[in-house]
Amino acid sequence: LYYRQRHDRRRFAIQEALVDAISQLRDAIRTGLSVHEALAGLAVSGPVALRPDFLILARDLRLLGLEPALERMRVRVADPVFDVVATSLAINERLGSRNVSQVLDRLAHATREQLRVRHEIRAYQARHVLAARVVAALPVLVLVGIRTLDPPYLAVFDDAAGQLLLAGCAASIAIGYAGMLWLIRLPEERRVLA
């Protein structure tokens, strides 16, 4: 659960950084820079979370060209938002469209709105996680309280059968807690263009 939550936090941070990077890329292209120059500029002035990836991208742009460099970054970042950005830039490179800044503008707006909605959903999810923790901790707290106030009352759990019953109860609480977390999880965002 810890690694899953860490992965989700990292993905959310990358997507927020990608929104900023898309906006900076759009603005750089509107000022007259080429796509290559704008992408290379993100290695210096882009979002901090993605600067190392954009630094590698800038090197790959010089050595391999745009499409292979974007493909390698798609593998590194492994995010559906960047998949769309990379595909848009590759199509722009092939067709020579002048509307790439408008596409990036719409993409940044749509991604920003999607992240806002996911942030609201995470706030609701946090409430349910708290409720699941309270429900899981309550039986344990009651048992500890009874054991503190009246130890002979729980003497029935002192033998092996009682300990086995307590272990079964603990397993039941753990399974119930995991089930509650599984029910309130967010659906995984799939990479359609990968």
C-alpha positions in Angstrom: 0.0 0.0 0.0 2.9 2.3 0.8 4.5 1.9 -2.6 1.2 2.2 -4.4 0.5 5.5 -2.6 4.0 6.7 -3.3 3.6 5.8 -7.0 0.2 7.7 -7.2 1.8 10.8 -5.5 4.7 10.7 -8.0 2.4 10.3 -11.0 0.2 13.2 -9.8 3.3 15.4 -9.3 4.6 14.5 -12.8 1.2 15.3 -14.3 1.1 18.7 -12.6 4.7 19.4 -13.8 3.6 18.3 -17.3 0.8 20.9 -17.3 3.4 23.6 -16.5 5.8 22.2 -19.1 3.1 22.2 -21.8 2.2 25.8 -21.0 5.9 26.9 -21.1 6.3 25.0 -24.4 3.3 26.7 -25.9 4.5 30.1 -24.8 8.0 29.5 -26.1 6.6 28.4 -29.5 4.4 31.5 -29.6 7.4 33.7 -29.1 9.0 32.3 -32.3 11.2 29.5 -31.0 11.2 26.2 -32.9 9.8 23.0 -31.2 13.4 21.8 -30.8 14.6 25.0 -29.1 11.5 25.2 -26.9 12.0 21.6 -25.7 15.7 22.2 -25.0 14.7 25.3 -23.0 12.6 23.2 -20.7 15.8 21.4 -19.5 16.8 24.7 -18.0 13.6 26.6 -17.1 11.0 23.8 -17.0 9.4 22.3 -14.0 11.9 21.0 -11.5 10.4 17.5 -11.4 11.0 17.0 -15.1 14.2 18.9 -15.7 16.4 15.7 -15.7 14.1 14.1 -18.3 14.1 17.3 -20.4 17.9 17.4 -20.2 18.1 13.9 -21.6 15.5 14.9 -24.2 17.6 17.9 -25.3 20.6 15.6 -25.7 18.6 13.0 -27.6 17.2 15.8 -29.9 20.7 16.7 -31.0 21.7 13.1 -31.5 18.6 11.3 -32.7 16.1 13.8 -33.9 12.6 14.7 -32.6 10.6 11.6 -33.0 13.1 9.1 -31.5 13.9 11.5 -28.7 10.2 11.9 -27.9 9.7 8.2 -28.0 12.6 7.6 -25.5 11.1 10.3 -23.2 7.7 8.6 -23.4 9.2 5.4 -22.1 11.0 7.3 -19.3 8.0 9.3 -18.2 5.4 6.6 -18.9 2.5 9.0 -18.5 -0.7 9.3 -20.6 -0.5 13.1 -20.7 3.0 13.1 -22.1 2.0 10.4 -24.6 -0.5 12.9 -26.1 2.1 15.7 -26.1 4.7 13.6 -27.8 2.2 12.3 -30.4 1.1 15.9 -31.1 4.6 17.1 -31.5 5.5 14.2 -33.7 2.5 14.8 -35.9 3.3 18.5 -36.1 6.9 17.6 -37.2 5.6 15.3 -40.0 2.9 17.6 -41.3 4.5 21.0 -40.6 1.4 22.5 -39.0 1.5 26.0 -37.6 -1.2 25.3 -35.1 0.9 23.4 -32.6 0.6 26.2 -30.0 -3.2 26.0 -30.1 -3.1 22.3 -29.7 -0.8 22.6 -26.7 -3.0 25.3 -25.3 -6.1 23.1 -25.5 -4.1 20.1 -24.1 -2.8 22.2 -21.2 -6.4 23.4 -20.4 -7.9 19.9 -20.6 -5.1 18.4 -18.5 -5.4 21.1 -15.9 -9.1 20.5 -15.6 -8.6 16.8 -15.4 -6.1 17.2 -12.6 -8.5 19.6 -10.7 -11.2 16.9 -10.9 -8.8 14.2 -9.7 -7.7 16.5 -6.8 -11.3 16.8 -5.7 -11.8 13.1 -6.0 -8.7 12.5 -3.9 -10.1 14.8 -1.2 -13.3 12.7 -1.0 -11.2 9.6 -1.1 -9.1 10.8 1.9 -12.3 11.1 3.9 -13.2 7.5 3.2 -9.6 6.3 4.0 -9.9 8.1 7.4 -13.3 6.4 8.0 -11.7 3.0 7.1 -8.9 3.6 9.5 -11.3 4.5 12.3 -13.4 1.4 11.6 -10.3 -0.8 11.7 -8.8 0.8 14.8 -12.0 0.9 16.9 -12.1 -2.9 17.8 -8.5 -2.8 18.8 -8.9 0.3 21.0 -12.0 -1.2 22.7 -10.0 -4.4 23.4 -7.1 -2.5 24.8 -9.4 -0.4 26.9 -11.2 -3.4 28.4 -7.9 -5.1 29.0 -6.7 -2.0 30.9 -9.9 -1.5 32.9 -10.9 -5.1 33.8 -8.2 -7.7 32.9 -10.0 -10.7 34.3 -12.9 -10.0 31.9 -10.7 -11.0 29.0 -9.1 -14.0 30.7 -10.9 -16.2 28.2 -8.4 -15.1 25.6 -5.3 -16.1 27.6 -5.2 -19.8 26.4 -4.2 -21.0 22.9 -7.8 -21.1 21.6 -8.4 -17.5 22.7 -5.2 -16.3 21.1 -6.2 -18.1 17.9 -9.6 -16.4 18.1 -7.9 -13.0 18.5 -5.6 -13.7 15.6 -8.6 -14.6 13.5 -10.2 -11.3 14.5 -7.0 -9.4 13.7 -6.9 -11.1 10.2 -10.6 -10.2 9.7 -9.9 -6.5 10.5 -7.0 -6.5 8.2 -9.0 -8.1 5.3 -11.9 -5.7 6.0 -9.5 -2.7 5.9 -7.8 -3.8 2.7 -11.3 -4.4 1.2 -12.5 -0.9 2.1 -9.3 0.6 0.6 -9.8 -1.5 -2.6 -13.4 -0.3 -2.9 -12.5 3.4 -2.7 -9.4 3.3 -5.0 -9.3 5.5 -8.1 -9.3 3.8 -11.5 -5.8 3.6 -13.0 -5.3 6.0 -15.9 -4.4 3.9 -18.9 -1.8 4.8 -21.5 -3.8 4.6 -24.7 -1.1 5.7 -27.1 1.7 3.5 -25.6 
